[in-house]
mmCIF file of C-alpha atoms in Angstrom:
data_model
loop_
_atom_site.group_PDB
_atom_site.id
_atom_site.type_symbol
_atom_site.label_atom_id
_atom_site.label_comp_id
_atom_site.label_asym_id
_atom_site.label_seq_id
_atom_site.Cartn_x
_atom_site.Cartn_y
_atom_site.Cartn_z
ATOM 1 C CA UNK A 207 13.245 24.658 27.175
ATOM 2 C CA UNK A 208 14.596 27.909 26.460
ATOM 3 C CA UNK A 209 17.308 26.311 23.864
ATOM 4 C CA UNK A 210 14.584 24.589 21.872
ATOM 5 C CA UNK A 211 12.405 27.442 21.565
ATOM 6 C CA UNK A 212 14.812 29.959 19.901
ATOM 7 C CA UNK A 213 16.474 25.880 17.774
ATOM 8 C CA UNK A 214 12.491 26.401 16.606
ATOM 9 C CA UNK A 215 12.084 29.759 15.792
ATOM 10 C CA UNK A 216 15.495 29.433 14.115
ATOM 11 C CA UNK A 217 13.405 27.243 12.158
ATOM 12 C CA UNK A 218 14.276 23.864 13.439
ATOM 13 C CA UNK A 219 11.766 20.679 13.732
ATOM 14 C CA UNK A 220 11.294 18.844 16.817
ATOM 15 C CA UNK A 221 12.598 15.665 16.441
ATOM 16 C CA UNK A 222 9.323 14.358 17.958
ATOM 17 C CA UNK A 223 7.739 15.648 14.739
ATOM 18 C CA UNK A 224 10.427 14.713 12.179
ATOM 19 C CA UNK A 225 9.897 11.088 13.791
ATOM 20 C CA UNK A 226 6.888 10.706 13.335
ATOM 21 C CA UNK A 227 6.726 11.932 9.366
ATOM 22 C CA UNK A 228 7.192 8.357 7.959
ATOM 23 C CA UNK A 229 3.759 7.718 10.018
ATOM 24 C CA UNK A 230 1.777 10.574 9.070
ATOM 25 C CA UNK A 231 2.818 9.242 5.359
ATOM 26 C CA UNK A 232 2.181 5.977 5.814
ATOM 27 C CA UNK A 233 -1.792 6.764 7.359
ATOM 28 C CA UNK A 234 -1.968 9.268 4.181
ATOM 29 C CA UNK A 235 -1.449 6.416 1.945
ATOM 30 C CA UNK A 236 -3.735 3.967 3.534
ATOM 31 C CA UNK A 237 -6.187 6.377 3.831
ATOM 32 C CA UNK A 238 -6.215 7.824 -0.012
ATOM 33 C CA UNK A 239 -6.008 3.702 -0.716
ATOM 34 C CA UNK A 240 -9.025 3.261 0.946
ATOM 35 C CA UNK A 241 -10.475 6.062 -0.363
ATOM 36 C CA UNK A 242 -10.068 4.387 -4.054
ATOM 37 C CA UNK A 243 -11.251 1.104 -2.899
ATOM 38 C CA UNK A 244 -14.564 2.503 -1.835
ATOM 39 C CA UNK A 245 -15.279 4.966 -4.140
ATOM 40 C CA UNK A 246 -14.665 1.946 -6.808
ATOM 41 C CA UNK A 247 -16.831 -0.260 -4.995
ATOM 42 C CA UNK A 248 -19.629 3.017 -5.203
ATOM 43 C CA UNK A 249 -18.587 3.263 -8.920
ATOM 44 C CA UNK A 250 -19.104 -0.776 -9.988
ATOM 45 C CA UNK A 251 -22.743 -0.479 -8.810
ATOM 46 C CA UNK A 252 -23.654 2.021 -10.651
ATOM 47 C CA UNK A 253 -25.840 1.841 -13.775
ATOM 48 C CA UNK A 254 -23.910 1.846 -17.234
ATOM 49 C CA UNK A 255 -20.549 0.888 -15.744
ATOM 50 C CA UNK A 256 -18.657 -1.823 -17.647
ATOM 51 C CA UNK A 257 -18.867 -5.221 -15.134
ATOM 52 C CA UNK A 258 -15.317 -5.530 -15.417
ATOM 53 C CA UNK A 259 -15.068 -2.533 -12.892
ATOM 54 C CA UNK A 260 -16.413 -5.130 -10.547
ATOM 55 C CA UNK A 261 -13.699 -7.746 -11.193
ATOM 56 C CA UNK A 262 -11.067 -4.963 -10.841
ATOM 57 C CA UNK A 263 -12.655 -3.655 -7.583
ATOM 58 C CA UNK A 264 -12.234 -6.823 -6.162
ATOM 59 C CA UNK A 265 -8.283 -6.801 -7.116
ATOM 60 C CA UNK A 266 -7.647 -4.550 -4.330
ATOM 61 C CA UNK A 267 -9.123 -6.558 -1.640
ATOM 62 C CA UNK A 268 -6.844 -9.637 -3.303
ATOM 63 C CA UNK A 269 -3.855 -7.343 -3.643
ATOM 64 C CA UNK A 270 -4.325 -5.639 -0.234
ATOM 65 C CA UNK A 271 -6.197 -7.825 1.923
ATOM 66 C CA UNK A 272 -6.021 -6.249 5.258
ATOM 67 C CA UNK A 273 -7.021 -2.644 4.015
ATOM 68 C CA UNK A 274 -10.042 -2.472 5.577
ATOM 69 C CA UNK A 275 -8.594 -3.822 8.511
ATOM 70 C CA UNK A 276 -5.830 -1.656 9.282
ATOM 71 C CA UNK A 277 -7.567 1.610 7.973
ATOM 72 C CA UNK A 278 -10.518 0.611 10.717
ATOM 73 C CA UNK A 279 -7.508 0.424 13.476
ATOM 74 C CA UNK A 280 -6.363 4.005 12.325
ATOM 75 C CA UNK A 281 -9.355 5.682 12.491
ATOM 76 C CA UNK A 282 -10.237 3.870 15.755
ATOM 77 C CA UNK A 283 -7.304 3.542 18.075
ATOM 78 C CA UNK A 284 -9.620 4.796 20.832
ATOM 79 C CA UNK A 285 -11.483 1.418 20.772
ATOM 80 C CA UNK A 286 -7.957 -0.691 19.763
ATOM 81 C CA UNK A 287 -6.331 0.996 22.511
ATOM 82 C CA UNK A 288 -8.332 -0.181 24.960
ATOM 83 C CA UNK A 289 -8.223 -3.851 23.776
ATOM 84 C CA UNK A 290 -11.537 -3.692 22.240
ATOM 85 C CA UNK A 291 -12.712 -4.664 18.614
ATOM 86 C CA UNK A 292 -15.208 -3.154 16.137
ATOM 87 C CA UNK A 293 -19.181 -2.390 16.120
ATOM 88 C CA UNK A 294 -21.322 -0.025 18.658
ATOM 89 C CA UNK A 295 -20.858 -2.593 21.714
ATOM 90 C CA UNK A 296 -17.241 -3.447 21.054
ATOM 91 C CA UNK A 297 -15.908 -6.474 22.674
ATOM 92 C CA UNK A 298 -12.493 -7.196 23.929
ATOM 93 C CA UNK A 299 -9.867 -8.065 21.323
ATOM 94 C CA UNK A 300 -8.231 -11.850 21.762
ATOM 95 C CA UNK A 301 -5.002 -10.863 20.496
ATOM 96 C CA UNK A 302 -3.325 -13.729 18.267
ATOM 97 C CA UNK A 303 -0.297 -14.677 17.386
ATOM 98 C CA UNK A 304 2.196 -12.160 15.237
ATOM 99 C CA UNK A 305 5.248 -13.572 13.947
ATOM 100 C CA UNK A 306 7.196 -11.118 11.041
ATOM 101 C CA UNK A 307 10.642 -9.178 11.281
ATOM 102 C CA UNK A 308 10.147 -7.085 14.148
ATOM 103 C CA UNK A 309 7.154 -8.616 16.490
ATOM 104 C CA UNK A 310 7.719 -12.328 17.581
ATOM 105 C CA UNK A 311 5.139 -12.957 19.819
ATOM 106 C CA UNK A 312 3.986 -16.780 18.911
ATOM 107 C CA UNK A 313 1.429 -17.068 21.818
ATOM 108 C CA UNK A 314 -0.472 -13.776 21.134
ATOM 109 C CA UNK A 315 -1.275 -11.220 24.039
ATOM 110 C CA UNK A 316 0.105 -8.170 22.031
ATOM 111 C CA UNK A 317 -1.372 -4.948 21.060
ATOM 112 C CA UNK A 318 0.107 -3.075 17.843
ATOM 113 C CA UNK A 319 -0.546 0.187 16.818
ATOM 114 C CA UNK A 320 0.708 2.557 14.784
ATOM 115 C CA UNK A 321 3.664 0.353 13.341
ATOM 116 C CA UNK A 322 6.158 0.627 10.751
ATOM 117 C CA UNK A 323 8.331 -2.357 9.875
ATOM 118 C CA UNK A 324 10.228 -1.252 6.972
ATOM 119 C CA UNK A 325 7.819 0.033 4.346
ATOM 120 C CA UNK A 326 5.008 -2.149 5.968
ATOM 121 C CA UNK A 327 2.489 -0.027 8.005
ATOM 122 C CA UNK A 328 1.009 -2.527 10.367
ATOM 123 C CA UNK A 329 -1.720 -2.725 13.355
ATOM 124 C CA UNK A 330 -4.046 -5.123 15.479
ATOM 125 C CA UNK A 331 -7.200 -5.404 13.435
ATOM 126 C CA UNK A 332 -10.683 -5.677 15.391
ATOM 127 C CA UNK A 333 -10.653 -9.308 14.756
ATOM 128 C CA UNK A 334 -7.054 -9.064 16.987
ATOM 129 C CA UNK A 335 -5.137 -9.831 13.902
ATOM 130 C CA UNK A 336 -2.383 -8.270 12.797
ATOM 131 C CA UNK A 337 -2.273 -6.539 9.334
ATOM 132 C CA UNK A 338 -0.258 -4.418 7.418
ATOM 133 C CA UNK A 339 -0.336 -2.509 3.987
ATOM 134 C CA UNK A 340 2.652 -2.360 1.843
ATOM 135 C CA UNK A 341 3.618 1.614 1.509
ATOM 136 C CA UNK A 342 5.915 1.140 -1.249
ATOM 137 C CA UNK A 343 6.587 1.752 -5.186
ATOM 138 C CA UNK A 344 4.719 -2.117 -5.856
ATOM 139 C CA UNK A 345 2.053 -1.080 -3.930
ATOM 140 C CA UNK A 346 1.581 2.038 -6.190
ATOM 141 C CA UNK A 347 2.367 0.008 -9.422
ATOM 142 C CA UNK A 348 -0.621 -2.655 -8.055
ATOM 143 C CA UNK A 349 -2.476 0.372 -7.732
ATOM 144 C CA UNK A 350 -1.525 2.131 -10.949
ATOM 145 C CA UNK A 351 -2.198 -1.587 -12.980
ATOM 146 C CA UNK A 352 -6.060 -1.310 -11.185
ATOM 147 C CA UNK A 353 -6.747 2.286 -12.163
ATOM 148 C CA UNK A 354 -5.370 1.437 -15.687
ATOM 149 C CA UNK A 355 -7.500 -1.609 -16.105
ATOM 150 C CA UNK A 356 -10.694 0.670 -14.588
ATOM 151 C CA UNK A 357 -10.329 3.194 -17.290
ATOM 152 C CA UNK A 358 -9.821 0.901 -20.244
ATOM 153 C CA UNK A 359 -12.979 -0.826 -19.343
ATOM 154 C CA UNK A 360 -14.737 1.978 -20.232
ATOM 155 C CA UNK A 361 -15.606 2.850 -23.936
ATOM 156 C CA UNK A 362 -14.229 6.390 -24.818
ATOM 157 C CA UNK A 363 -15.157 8.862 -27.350
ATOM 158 C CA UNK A 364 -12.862 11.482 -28.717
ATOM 159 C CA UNK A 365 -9.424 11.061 -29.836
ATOM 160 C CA UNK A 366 -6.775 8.886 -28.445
ATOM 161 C CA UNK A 367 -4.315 11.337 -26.679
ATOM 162 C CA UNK A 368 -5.183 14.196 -24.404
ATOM 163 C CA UNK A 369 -2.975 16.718 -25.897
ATOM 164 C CA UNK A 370 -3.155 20.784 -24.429
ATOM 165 C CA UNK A 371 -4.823 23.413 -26.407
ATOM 166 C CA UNK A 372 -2.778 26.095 -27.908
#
C-alpha cells in the first residue's frame, strides 16, 4: 500500500480509475444525448416552433432507439441490480435473450450493466432487454445532421454568418 501511495502522489492514476475512463465517457455521452432528446421534445411543444422540430425530434428515437432505455439503466442500477425493472413497485426483470460480439447468451438469464463492447455502451433495459447506444463519430454526425435540421427549421433574422466584432 505504501508503494502506491507515494506511485500517486508522484502523480500516478490508479489503474482502477484509468479503467474505468472509457465508462465515465461513455455515461457522459448518453447522458448529454438524452439531455438533447428531451429538451427537443420540451422545445417541439412549444408555441411558435416550426412543426418540423417535431419530425426531427422523433429522428433520435429512430436513430437511437434504446436511449431511453439504457439512460433509465444508468441512472437506476440500484433497481437493475437487483433484477428488478422500472416504475415505483418495480417488478422482477425476465431477462431475454442477448446475442452480439461479446454476450452470447441465446436462452436469456443474464444481467448487463455497465458494458462496453467496442464503442457500443450497452445494458439490461427495465423491459430485460438489452440495449446499447453507439458512442462513436456516426453517432455525433446523426446527432450533428438533427441539430442542423432543428436550426434551419427556424426562420432567422439578421445576416447570414455570425462573424466577431472588432
Amino acid at each position: 500500500m505504501r508503494f502506491k501511495r507515494e506511485k500517486w502522489a508522484a502523480g500516478g492514476v490508479p489503474r482502477e480509475f484509468e479503467h474505468n475512463l472509457p465508462f465515465i465517457y461513455a455515461r457522459a455521452f448518453l447522458y448529454a444525448l438524452d439531455a438533447f432528446d428531451k429538451f427537443l421534445g420540451v422545445l417541439a411543444k412549444e408555441e411558435n416552433v416550426p412543426e418540423e422540430v417535431a419530425t426531427h425530434h422523433e429522428k433520435i428515437a429512430d436513430a437511437f432507439p434504446h436511449l431511453r432505455g439504457v439512460r433509465n439503466t444508468a441512472q437506476h442500477l440500484e433497481d437493475r441490480a437487483r433484477g428488478l425493472g422500472a416504475g415505483r413497485n418495480p417488478q422482477p426483470l425476465e431477462l431475454k435473450p442477448i446475442e452480439n460480439g461479446f454476450i452470447n447468451a441465446p436462452r436469456g438469464g443474464v444481467l448487463v450493466l455497465n458494458c462496453l463492447n467496442g464503442s457500443k455502451y450497452g445494458s439490461t433495459m427495465s423491459d430485460g432487454h438489452y440495449g446499447e447506444i453507439d458512442v462513436s463519430p456516426e453517432s455525433m454526425l446523426r446527432l450533428k445532421e438533427i441539430l442542423e435540421a432543428v436550426l434551419s427549421s427556424f426562420k432567422w433574422r439578421g445576416p447570414r454568418q455570425h462573424a466577431p466584432s472588432v
